[in-house]
Short mmCIF file of C-alpha atoms in Angstrom, two decimals:
data_model
loop_
_atom_site.label_atom_id
_atom_site.label_comp_id
_atom_site.label_asym_id
_atom_site.label_seq_id
_atom_site.Cartn_x
_atom_site.Cartn_y
_atom_site.Cartn_z
CA MET B 1 -19.02 36.29 -30.95
CA SER B 2 -20.11 38.93 -28.45
CA THR B 3 -21.93 41.85 -30.08
CA PRO B 4 -20.48 44.40 -30.09
CA PRO B 5 -17.08 42.91 -29.20
CA ALA B 6 -15.27 44.20 -26.16
CA ASP B 7 -12.30 44.69 -28.47
CA PRO B 8 -12.91 45.82 -32.09
CA HIS B 9 -9.96 43.62 -33.09
CA LEU B 10 -11.66 40.43 -31.87
CA PRO B 11 -12.17 38.34 -35.05
CA ALA B 12 -15.72 37.64 -36.14
CA VAL B 13 -15.38 34.48 -38.27
CA HIS B 14 -12.12 32.96 -37.06
CA LEU B 15 -12.41 30.30 -34.40
CA ARG B 16 -11.67 31.24 -30.77
CA PRO B 17 -13.62 31.72 -27.52
CA PRO B 18 -14.85 35.24 -26.74
CA ARG B 19 -12.17 35.73 -24.07
CA ASN B 20 -8.85 34.50 -22.68
CA TRP B 21 -5.70 32.92 -24.09
CA ILE B 22 -5.51 30.29 -26.83
CA ASN B 23 -2.63 28.80 -28.78
CA ASP B 24 -2.05 25.51 -30.65
CA PRO B 25 -4.95 23.72 -32.37
CA ASN B 26 -5.09 20.16 -31.03
CA GLY B 27 -6.99 16.94 -31.54
CA LEU B 28 -8.50 17.67 -34.93
CA VAL B 29 -10.81 14.77 -35.70
CA PHE B 30 -14.07 13.92 -37.46
CA HIS B 31 -16.34 11.90 -35.18
CA ASP B 32 -20.04 11.05 -35.22
CA GLY B 33 -20.93 13.56 -37.92
CA HIS B 34 -18.93 16.47 -36.52
CA TYR B 35 -15.58 18.10 -37.04
CA HIS B 36 -13.92 18.52 -33.63
CA VAL B 37 -11.29 21.20 -33.03
CA PHE B 38 -9.54 21.28 -29.67
CA PHE B 39 -7.02 23.96 -28.74
CA GLN B 40 -4.68 25.09 -25.99
CA TYR B 41 -6.71 27.31 -23.68
CA ASN B 42 -6.33 29.24 -20.45
CA PRO B 43 -9.88 29.77 -19.14
CA TYR B 44 -8.70 32.26 -16.51
CA GLY B 45 -6.89 34.97 -18.44
CA ALA B 46 -5.12 36.22 -21.57
CA GLN B 47 -1.73 34.78 -20.63
CA HIS B 48 -0.08 31.45 -21.45
CA ALA B 49 -0.73 29.60 -18.18
CA THR B 50 -2.82 26.75 -16.70
CA VAL B 51 -3.22 25.21 -20.14
CA HIS B 52 -6.43 23.25 -20.75
CA TRP B 53 -7.95 21.82 -23.93
CA GLY B 54 -10.82 23.96 -25.19
CA HIS B 55 -13.26 22.35 -27.60
CA PHE B 56 -15.43 23.29 -30.58
CA ARG B 57 -17.41 21.11 -32.94
CA SER B 58 -19.20 21.70 -36.22
CA PRO B 59 -21.22 19.66 -38.71
CA ASP B 60 -20.11 21.79 -41.65
CA LEU B 61 -17.02 23.92 -40.79
CA ILE B 62 -19.30 26.97 -40.67
CA THR B 63 -21.59 26.70 -37.64
CA TRP B 64 -19.52 26.06 -34.53
CA GLU B 65 -20.63 25.00 -31.06
CA GLN B 66 -18.39 25.58 -28.07
CA LEU B 67 -18.41 22.54 -25.80
CA PRO B 68 -17.20 22.36 -22.20
CA VAL B 69 -13.47 22.32 -21.58
CA ALA B 70 -12.23 18.84 -22.52
CA LEU B 71 -9.01 18.47 -20.52
CA ALA B 72 -7.86 20.28 -17.40
CA PRO B 73 -4.66 19.86 -15.37
CA THR B 74 -4.97 17.47 -12.43
CA PRO B 75 -3.54 19.06 -9.25
CA GLY B 76 -0.53 17.03 -8.19
CA GLY B 77 -0.89 14.78 -11.24
CA ASP B 78 1.34 14.06 -14.21
CA ASP B 79 -0.21 16.99 -16.07
CA ALA B 80 -0.38 19.32 -13.05
CA ASP B 81 1.11 22.26 -14.97
CA GLY B 82 -0.78 21.86 -18.21
CA CYS B 83 -2.46 19.56 -20.71
CA TYR B 84 -0.24 20.45 -23.62
CA SER B 85 -0.41 19.69 -27.34
CA GLY B 86 -1.36 16.47 -29.09
CA ASN B 87 -4.08 15.04 -31.30
CA ALA B 88 -7.16 12.82 -31.20
CA ILE B 89 -8.57 9.82 -33.03
CA SER B 90 -12.03 8.36 -33.50
CA VAL B 91 -12.04 4.60 -32.90
CA ASP B 92 -14.73 2.07 -31.92
CA GLY B 93 -17.30 4.78 -31.18
CA ARG B 94 -15.09 6.75 -28.83
CA LEU B 95 -12.67 9.66 -28.97
CA VAL B 96 -9.14 9.15 -27.70
CA ALA B 97 -6.99 12.23 -27.07
CA PHE B 98 -3.22 11.90 -26.98
CA TYR B 99 -1.52 14.81 -25.27
CA SER B 100 1.64 16.08 -23.59
CA ALA B 101 1.56 15.94 -19.79
CA HIS B 102 3.39 19.04 -18.59
CA ARG B 103 5.10 19.54 -15.25
CA THR B 104 7.62 22.27 -14.58
CA ASP B 105 9.87 19.87 -12.64
CA ARG B 106 10.87 17.83 -15.73
CA TRP B 107 12.19 18.89 -19.14
CA TRP B 108 10.22 16.34 -21.18
CA GLN B 109 6.47 16.06 -21.60
CA PRO B 110 5.35 12.41 -21.41
CA VAL B 111 2.62 11.16 -23.70
CA THR B 112 -0.68 10.24 -22.09
CA THR B 113 -4.33 9.84 -23.11
CA ALA B 114 -7.93 10.56 -22.20
CA GLU B 115 -11.12 9.01 -23.59
CA SER B 116 -14.62 10.25 -24.28
CA HIS B 117 -17.67 8.08 -24.93
CA ASP B 118 -20.17 10.91 -25.34
CA GLY B 119 -18.84 12.87 -28.31
CA GLY B 120 -16.27 14.85 -26.35
CA CYS B 121 -18.50 16.29 -23.64
CA THR B 122 -16.84 14.38 -20.79
CA TRP B 123 -13.42 12.74 -20.57
CA THR B 124 -11.65 10.15 -18.47
CA LYS B 125 -7.87 10.24 -18.18
CA ARG B 126 -5.84 7.06 -18.14
CA PRO B 127 -4.48 6.27 -14.64
CA GLU B 128 -0.84 6.00 -15.78
CA LEU B 129 1.25 7.70 -18.43
CA LEU B 130 1.22 6.04 -21.85
CA ILE B 131 4.89 6.79 -22.64
CA PRO B 132 6.49 8.02 -19.41
CA LYS B 133 10.03 8.76 -20.62
CA PRO B 134 11.74 9.77 -23.85
CA PRO B 135 14.40 7.59 -25.49
CA ALA B 136 18.04 8.25 -24.71
CA GLY B 137 19.77 10.98 -26.65
CA THR B 138 16.86 13.44 -26.70
CA THR B 139 16.84 16.94 -25.21
CA MET B 140 13.23 17.90 -26.05
CA TYR B 141 10.17 15.66 -26.20
CA ARG B 142 6.51 16.61 -26.68
CA ASP B 143 3.44 16.82 -28.98
CA PRO B 144 2.22 13.36 -30.10
CA TYR B 145 0.49 12.87 -33.44
CA VAL B 146 -1.31 9.51 -33.93
CA TRP B 147 -2.80 8.03 -37.10
CA ARG B 148 -3.78 4.69 -38.63
CA GLN B 149 -1.78 3.37 -41.60
CA ASP B 150 -1.52 -0.08 -43.19
CA GLY B 151 -3.31 -1.76 -40.32
CA ARG B 152 -1.12 -0.33 -37.55
CA TRP B 153 -1.29 2.66 -35.27
CA ARG B 154 1.59 5.09 -35.69
CA MET B 155 2.74 8.05 -33.63
CA LEU B 156 5.18 10.91 -34.19
CA VAL B 157 6.55 12.85 -31.23
CA GLY B 158 8.32 16.19 -31.61
CA SER B 159 11.88 16.14 -30.33
CA ALA B 160 15.37 17.55 -30.30
CA LEU B 161 18.42 15.29 -30.34
CA ALA B 162 21.56 15.76 -28.28
CA ASP B 163 23.60 16.45 -31.42
CA GLY B 164 21.50 19.55 -32.18
CA ARG B 165 19.07 18.13 -34.71
CA GLY B 166 15.33 18.51 -34.64
CA ALA B 167 13.51 15.20 -35.00
CA ALA B 168 10.14 13.53 -35.31
CA LEU B 169 10.37 10.22 -33.45
CA LEU B 170 8.29 7.31 -34.77
CA TYR B 171 6.36 4.82 -32.63
CA GLU B 172 4.09 1.96 -33.69
CA SER B 173 1.40 -0.06 -31.92
CA ASP B 174 -1.15 -2.79 -32.61
CA ASP B 175 -3.49 -1.90 -29.76
CA LEU B 176 -2.99 1.80 -28.83
CA GLU B 177 -1.55 0.64 -25.50
CA ASN B 178 1.87 -0.84 -26.19
CA TRP B 179 4.13 1.37 -28.28
CA ALA B 180 7.53 0.53 -29.75
CA CYS B 181 9.95 3.36 -30.54
CA LEU B 182 11.43 2.90 -34.01
CA GLY B 183 13.77 5.90 -33.84
CA PRO B 184 13.76 9.12 -35.86
CA PHE B 185 11.23 9.23 -38.69
CA HIS B 186 13.03 12.30 -40.06
CA THR B 187 15.50 14.87 -38.72
CA SER B 188 16.82 18.28 -39.58
CA ALA B 189 20.37 18.81 -40.75
CA ARG B 190 23.01 18.65 -38.04
CA ALA B 191 23.19 21.96 -36.15
CA ASP B 192 25.65 23.68 -33.87
CA THR B 193 24.94 22.06 -30.51
CA ALA B 194 25.31 25.47 -28.88
CA ASP B 195 22.09 26.49 -30.63
CA PRO B 196 20.07 23.28 -30.98
CA ALA B 197 16.96 23.04 -33.08
CA GLY B 198 13.78 21.32 -31.92
CA TRP B 199 10.70 20.20 -33.80
CA GLU B 200 7.31 20.77 -32.21
CA CYS B 201 3.88 19.57 -33.28
CA PRO B 202 4.85 17.10 -36.05
CA GLN B 203 2.02 16.34 -38.49
CA TYR B 204 2.02 13.90 -41.39
CA ALA B 205 -0.23 13.79 -44.47
CA THR B 206 -0.04 11.07 -47.11
CA PHE B 207 -0.83 11.48 -50.81
CA GLY B 208 -0.54 8.03 -52.36
CA ASP B 209 3.08 6.94 -51.96
CA ARG B 210 4.20 10.48 -51.16
CA GLY B 211 3.98 12.37 -47.88
CA VAL B 212 4.24 15.81 -46.34
CA LEU B 213 5.82 16.11 -42.90
CA ILE B 214 4.99 19.41 -41.20
CA VAL B 215 7.01 20.55 -38.19
CA SER B 216 7.11 23.73 -36.11
CA ASP B 217 10.70 24.87 -35.65
CA TRP B 218 11.71 25.86 -32.13
CA THR B 219 14.93 26.88 -30.36
CA PRO B 220 15.71 27.23 -26.64
CA GLN B 221 16.86 30.79 -27.18
CA GLY B 222 14.05 32.15 -29.33
CA GLY B 223 11.22 29.68 -28.71
CA PRO B 224 8.70 29.22 -31.54
CA SER B 225 10.06 30.33 -34.91
CA HIS B 226 8.26 29.16 -38.07
CA VAL B 227 6.64 26.16 -39.73
CA THR B 228 8.42 23.95 -42.27
CA ALA B 229 7.03 21.43 -44.75
CA HIS B 230 9.15 18.48 -45.86
CA THR B 231 8.01 16.50 -48.90
CA GLY B 232 9.20 13.02 -49.73
CA ARG B 233 8.57 9.30 -49.34
CA GLU B 234 8.72 6.82 -46.50
CA GLU B 235 10.51 3.49 -46.62
CA HIS B 236 10.94 1.10 -43.70
CA GLY B 237 9.96 3.67 -41.10
CA ARG B 238 12.23 6.42 -42.40
CA PHE B 239 11.11 9.50 -44.32
CA THR B 240 13.37 10.64 -47.16
CA ALA B 241 12.91 14.18 -48.43
CA THR B 242 12.75 14.58 -52.19
CA ALA B 243 12.96 18.38 -52.19
CA PRO B 244 14.40 21.07 -49.93
CA PRO B 245 12.16 22.03 -46.99
CA VAL B 246 9.95 25.09 -47.49
CA ARG B 247 8.07 27.46 -45.22
CA LEU B 248 4.45 26.42 -44.94
CA ASP B 249 3.29 29.98 -44.25
CA HIS B 250 5.35 33.06 -45.13
CA GLY B 251 3.86 35.38 -42.55
CA PRO B 252 5.21 36.28 -39.12
CA ASP B 253 2.13 35.21 -37.16
CA PHE B 254 1.54 31.52 -37.88
CA TYR B 255 2.64 28.49 -35.86
CA ALA B 256 1.80 24.96 -34.67
CA PRO B 257 -0.64 23.90 -37.42
CA ALA B 258 -2.60 20.67 -37.08
CA LEU B 259 -4.11 18.37 -39.70
CA LEU B 260 -7.49 16.67 -40.05
CA LYS B 261 -8.36 14.08 -42.70
CA ALA B 262 -11.79 14.96 -44.05
CA PRO B 263 -14.29 12.08 -44.02
CA GLU B 264 -14.99 9.91 -47.05
CA GLU B 265 -12.63 11.78 -49.37
CA ASP B 266 -8.93 12.25 -49.93
CA ARG B 267 -8.80 15.75 -48.47
CA TRP B 268 -6.59 17.18 -45.76
CA LEU B 269 -7.68 20.18 -43.69
CA LEU B 270 -5.32 22.35 -41.68
CA TRP B 271 -5.72 24.93 -38.92
CA GLY B 272 -2.88 26.99 -37.43
CA TRP B 273 -2.37 29.26 -34.44
CA SER B 274 -1.97 32.97 -35.17
CA TRP B 275 -0.47 34.71 -32.16
CA GLU B 276 -0.82 38.35 -31.22
CA ALA B 277 1.42 40.98 -32.85
CA ARG B 278 0.87 43.59 -30.18
CA GLU B 279 2.28 44.20 -26.74
CA ALA B 280 1.09 41.80 -24.05
CA GLU B 281 -0.23 44.69 -21.96
CA TRP B 282 -2.68 45.52 -24.75
CA SER B 283 -3.86 41.89 -25.02
CA ASN B 284 -4.31 41.72 -21.25
CA GLU B 285 -6.42 44.88 -21.32
CA ALA B 286 -8.52 43.42 -24.13
CA GLY B 287 -8.94 40.13 -22.24
CA TRP B 288 -7.98 37.79 -25.08
CA ALA B 289 -4.97 36.59 -27.08
CA GLY B 290 -4.52 34.27 -30.04
CA VAL B 291 -6.79 33.00 -32.80
CA LEU B 292 -7.00 29.94 -35.01
CA THR B 293 -6.69 30.43 -38.74
CA LEU B 294 -9.58 29.56 -40.98
CA PRO B 295 -9.46 25.94 -42.18
CA ARG B 296 -7.33 25.36 -45.25
CA GLU B 297 -7.10 22.53 -47.73
CA LEU B 298 -3.60 21.11 -48.05
CA THR B 299 -2.56 19.42 -51.30
CA LEU B 300 0.63 18.12 -52.86
CA ALA B 301 1.06 18.99 -56.53
CA ASP B 302 2.59 16.68 -59.12
CA ASP B 303 5.78 18.76 -59.05
CA GLY B 304 6.09 18.28 -55.29
CA THR B 305 4.85 21.75 -54.35
CA VAL B 306 2.85 21.96 -51.13
CA ARG B 307 -0.23 24.08 -51.75
CA GLN B 308 -2.92 25.57 -49.54
CA ARG B 309 -6.24 27.25 -50.19
CA PRO B 310 -9.19 28.25 -48.01
CA ALA B 311 -11.51 25.31 -47.36
CA ARG B 312 -14.29 25.24 -49.92
CA GLU B 313 -16.95 25.39 -47.20
CA LEU B 314 -15.89 28.95 -46.35
CA LEU B 315 -17.76 30.26 -49.39
CA ALA B 316 -20.88 29.86 -47.26
CA LEU B 317 -19.62 32.66 -45.01
CA ARG B 318 -19.99 35.15 -47.84
CA GLY B 319 -22.90 37.53 -47.62
CA GLU B 320 -23.64 40.25 -50.11
CA ARG B 321 -21.09 41.17 -52.76
CA VAL B 322 -20.15 44.76 -51.99
CA LEU B 323 -17.55 45.44 -54.66
CA HIS B 324 -16.86 44.37 -58.24
CA ARG B 325 -14.41 46.46 -60.24
CA THR B 326 -12.46 45.90 -63.44
CA GLY B 327 -10.02 48.40 -64.91
CA HIS B 328 -6.44 49.55 -64.87
CA VAL B 329 -4.29 51.86 -62.77
CA THR B 330 -1.25 54.02 -63.54
CA ARG B 331 1.24 55.55 -61.15
CA SER B 332 -0.16 59.04 -61.63
CA ARG B 333 -3.28 58.25 -59.61
CA PRO B 334 -4.41 55.32 -57.45
CA VAL B 335 -7.83 53.93 -58.30
CA GLU B 336 -10.43 53.94 -55.53
CA LEU B 337 -12.10 50.55 -55.60
CA GLY B 338 -14.71 51.20 -52.94
CA PRO B 339 -15.61 50.74 -49.27
CA VAL B 340 -15.34 47.42 -47.41
CA SER B 341 -16.26 46.24 -43.95
CA ASP B 342 -13.74 45.08 -41.33
CA THR B 343 -14.52 41.42 -42.17
CA PHE B 344 -14.43 40.54 -45.85
CA ASP B 345 -13.35 38.04 -48.50
CA LEU B 346 -11.56 39.49 -51.54
CA THR B 347 -10.57 37.89 -54.81
CA ALA B 348 -8.38 39.75 -57.27
CA VAL B 349 -6.59 39.12 -60.53
CA LEU B 350 -3.77 41.58 -61.19
CA THR B 351 -1.70 41.82 -64.35
CA PRO B 352 1.31 43.66 -62.92
CA ASP B 353 3.28 46.31 -64.73
CA PRO B 354 6.78 44.75 -64.97
CA SER B 355 8.43 48.17 -64.84
CA GLY B 356 7.44 48.69 -61.20
CA THR B 357 5.41 47.30 -58.32
CA SER B 358 1.65 46.88 -58.27
CA GLY B 359 -0.91 45.97 -55.69
CA LEU B 360 -3.72 46.81 -53.31
CA ARG B 361 -3.89 49.12 -50.34
CA LEU B 362 -6.39 48.62 -47.52
CA ILE B 363 -6.96 52.07 -46.01
CA THR B 364 -8.31 52.04 -42.46
CA SER B 365 -8.31 55.73 -41.51
CA ALA B 366 -10.19 58.66 -42.96
CA ASP B 367 -7.01 60.54 -43.86
CA GLY B 368 -5.28 57.52 -45.42
CA ALA B 369 -2.37 57.57 -42.97
CA GLU B 370 -3.24 54.10 -41.66
CA HIS B 371 -3.05 51.37 -44.29
CA LEU B 372 -1.93 47.83 -45.09
CA ASP B 373 -0.13 47.34 -48.41
CA ILE B 374 -0.12 44.14 -50.50
CA THR B 375 2.36 44.59 -53.35
CA LEU B 376 3.54 42.48 -56.29
CA ASP B 377 7.10 42.87 -57.55
CA HIS B 378 6.88 41.07 -60.86
CA THR B 379 10.59 41.25 -61.63
CA ALA B 380 11.56 39.69 -58.31
CA GLY B 381 8.62 37.25 -58.33
CA ARG B 382 7.60 38.32 -54.85
CA LEU B 383 4.44 39.39 -53.03
CA THR B 384 5.15 41.76 -50.14
CA VAL B 385 2.91 42.70 -47.22
CA ASP B 386 3.87 45.89 -45.39
CA ARG B 387 2.20 46.61 -42.06
CA GLY B 388 4.51 49.50 -41.19
CA HIS B 389 1.53 51.90 -41.34
CA ALA B 390 -1.21 49.42 -40.50
CA SER B 391 -1.83 50.75 -37.00
CA LEU B 392 -1.44 54.19 -35.50
CA ASP B 393 -1.12 52.56 -32.09
CA PRO B 394 2.61 52.19 -31.27
CA ARG B 395 1.93 48.97 -29.32
CA ALA B 396 1.29 47.11 -32.61
CA ARG B 397 4.20 45.42 -34.35
CA SER B 398 5.29 46.59 -37.78
CA GLY B 399 7.44 44.90 -40.42
CA THR B 400 7.47 43.84 -44.06
CA TYR B 401 7.08 40.21 -45.14
CA ALA B 402 7.25 38.48 -48.51
CA MET B 403 6.40 35.24 -50.28
CA PRO B 404 7.46 34.08 -53.75
CA TYR B 405 5.27 33.52 -56.75
CA SER B 406 6.16 31.89 -60.05
CA ALA B 407 5.21 34.52 -62.64
CA ALA B 408 8.52 36.42 -62.59
CA GLU B 409 9.71 35.09 -65.95
CA ALA B 410 6.48 35.79 -67.83
CA PRO B 411 5.62 39.50 -68.14
CA GLY B 412 1.91 40.03 -68.63
CA THR B 413 0.94 36.93 -66.67
CA PRO B 414 -2.05 37.57 -64.39
CA VAL B 415 -1.59 36.86 -60.69
CA GLY B 416 -4.54 35.56 -58.68
CA LEU B 417 -5.08 36.52 -55.05
CA ARG B 418 -7.57 35.72 -52.34
CA VAL B 419 -7.42 37.81 -49.19
CA ILE B 420 -9.59 37.14 -46.14
CA VAL B 421 -9.53 39.97 -43.60
CA ASP B 422 -11.17 39.58 -40.21
CA ARG B 423 -10.65 42.72 -38.10
CA SER B 424 -7.10 42.00 -36.89
CA ILE B 425 -5.99 39.09 -39.08
CA ALA B 426 -5.37 38.77 -42.80
CA GLU B 427 -4.80 35.46 -44.60
CA ILE B 428 -3.36 36.19 -48.04
CA HIS B 429 -3.43 33.34 -50.56
CA LEU B 430 -1.81 33.23 -53.98
CA ALA B 431 -3.52 31.15 -56.63
CA SER B 432 -0.29 29.14 -56.81
CA GLY B 433 -0.96 27.83 -53.29
CA GLN B 434 1.39 30.00 -51.23
CA VAL B 435 -0.03 31.78 -48.16
CA LEU B 436 0.99 34.53 -45.76
CA THR B 437 -0.75 35.13 -42.42
CA ILE B 438 -0.37 38.46 -40.68
CA ARG B 439 -1.93 40.27 -37.72
CA PHE B 440 -2.58 44.03 -37.72
CA TYR B 441 -4.58 46.38 -35.51
CA PRO B 442 -6.29 49.30 -37.28
CA THR B 443 -7.47 52.16 -35.10
CA GLY B 444 -9.85 53.53 -37.73
CA GLU B 445 -13.45 52.43 -37.72
CA ALA B 446 -15.06 50.62 -40.64
CA PRO B 447 -16.05 51.04 -43.37
CA TRP B 448 -12.53 50.89 -44.69
CA ARG B 449 -11.64 51.33 -48.35
CA LEU B 450 -9.54 49.67 -51.02
CA GLN B 451 -7.20 51.18 -53.61
CA ALA B 452 -5.35 49.74 -56.60
CA ARG B 453 -1.85 51.20 -57.03
CA THR B 454 1.25 50.88 -59.21
CA THR B 455 4.70 52.48 -59.43
CA GLY B 456 5.47 51.34 -62.99
CA THR B 457 5.69 53.47 -66.10
CA GLY B 458 2.92 51.49 -67.78
CA HIS B 459 -0.31 50.27 -66.21
CA THR B 460 -1.65 47.41 -64.11
CA ASP B 461 -4.91 45.70 -65.03
CA PHE B 462 -7.13 44.51 -62.22
CA THR B 463 -10.35 42.68 -61.50
CA THR B 464 -11.53 42.64 -57.89
CA GLU B 465 -14.55 41.30 -56.04
CA VAL B 466 -15.34 41.63 -52.35
CA TRP B 467 -17.95 39.95 -50.18
CA ASN B 468 -18.74 40.86 -46.59
CA LEU B 469 -18.45 37.86 -44.29
CA HIS B 470 -20.98 36.89 -41.68
CA PRO B 471 -20.33 34.58 -38.71
CA SER B 472 -23.15 32.21 -39.60
CA GLY B 473 -22.83 32.47 -43.39
CA THR B 474 -25.98 31.16 -45.04
CA HIS B 475 -27.03 29.51 -41.75
CA GLN B 476 -29.30 31.11 -39.21
CA GLU B 477 -27.70 29.50 -36.16
CA PRO B 478 -25.29 31.61 -34.11
CA LEU B 479 -21.57 30.91 -34.46
CA PHE B 480 -21.47 29.68 -30.87
CA ALA B 481 -24.62 27.83 -29.95
CA ARG B 482 -23.54 27.68 -26.32
CA GLN B 483 -20.58 28.94 -24.37
CA GLY B 484 -19.70 25.81 -22.43
CA GLN B 485 -17.22 26.46 -19.64
CA ASP B 486 -15.91 29.87 -20.62
CA THR B 487 -14.87 31.76 -17.53
#
């Protein structure tokens, strides 16, 4: 990134251009030896407008090169008001991007395509829309997701049905040109039609004969809400859930994730969009908004639990280990663990005191008034993140957020954590595979410091390690080898 950053909250190791607005990751694909990550991008400002497709590629998920903008709206064309979300495939030596053609004079976003024969540097749009109109009975239609399965091309499109249900519509094709609509692949439960639900950005990962359908829940009144994972099996073009749907990420600042199948192995990678949790005026002053999460590995456990963990390649971002502490803490006095930078990777194993709460505090001001708390409530089986004091700037959002963990019935069971903090974003992973993404905006300068704390009458045992993170990890190349078309 720029050094020093224009805004101290600009992440150092998370993927985004140095300036301007970004949102959904799009078109995740492995092609010609590189991982390609596209994303919604406004090259002219920090607001959601004039949406293009920005483009990064990497040989290793660590060293990223920013390529020229891939897709731009065509004045007067079918995508005149934005090249919205979709995905991409690698086929016959070329990249094919499927995306939503946005115009403000229609409520649906038709599916169309563009092709690249030079690794994504230049693109040619198809002359006519691929799927110009939605099927009858839909009230929302956007965000294609295309994949190859059992010798056929398949596509899901995010939708809302007239009866109030969210839906992922299924299409199939033999040639990528002629698509037959097979109806809903899966839907939400029937809703009050006065408050319809819509599904955006459907994604589908297969694990043998089982699958995970990921959808981003949206309503006309509130817009983007949260991300839900549905686990189950498909039969005859219909997906049947075998467990209740669950939140994919328990934080307030995560939406529109996209999947990528890693090459030559049965591994699914996932990126999400983490939006700003501060007033728009502040983002406009800073000149940027939005960030992509670090890549995660998505797995489906034998018991049907959807699990996530940071991609294994991210270990290469670690520099020197700056902290390694083992001990215990009582409620009479917090334990000072040591200083940390504003971009670090922490692992911890806590054995919580069941008579109270236990956890870690990241202190970001000299007087301790500004801090982010990560707390385990062993009795309730819940990890809580409190950002109520995480910024002394009143333009930052506050709030307390929680995710479950499974140790509630076993006092004395250690709980494993991995926390990656990058200036204004924290991705908090439980060893059980749950994750919570949160944005926060400290005003205090680094180095920050960590504490272990407990409120119980006994004590909490802890082991913690912290590594500073560096944009290029063990590589010498810069994170962005070239800036492409960044305005």
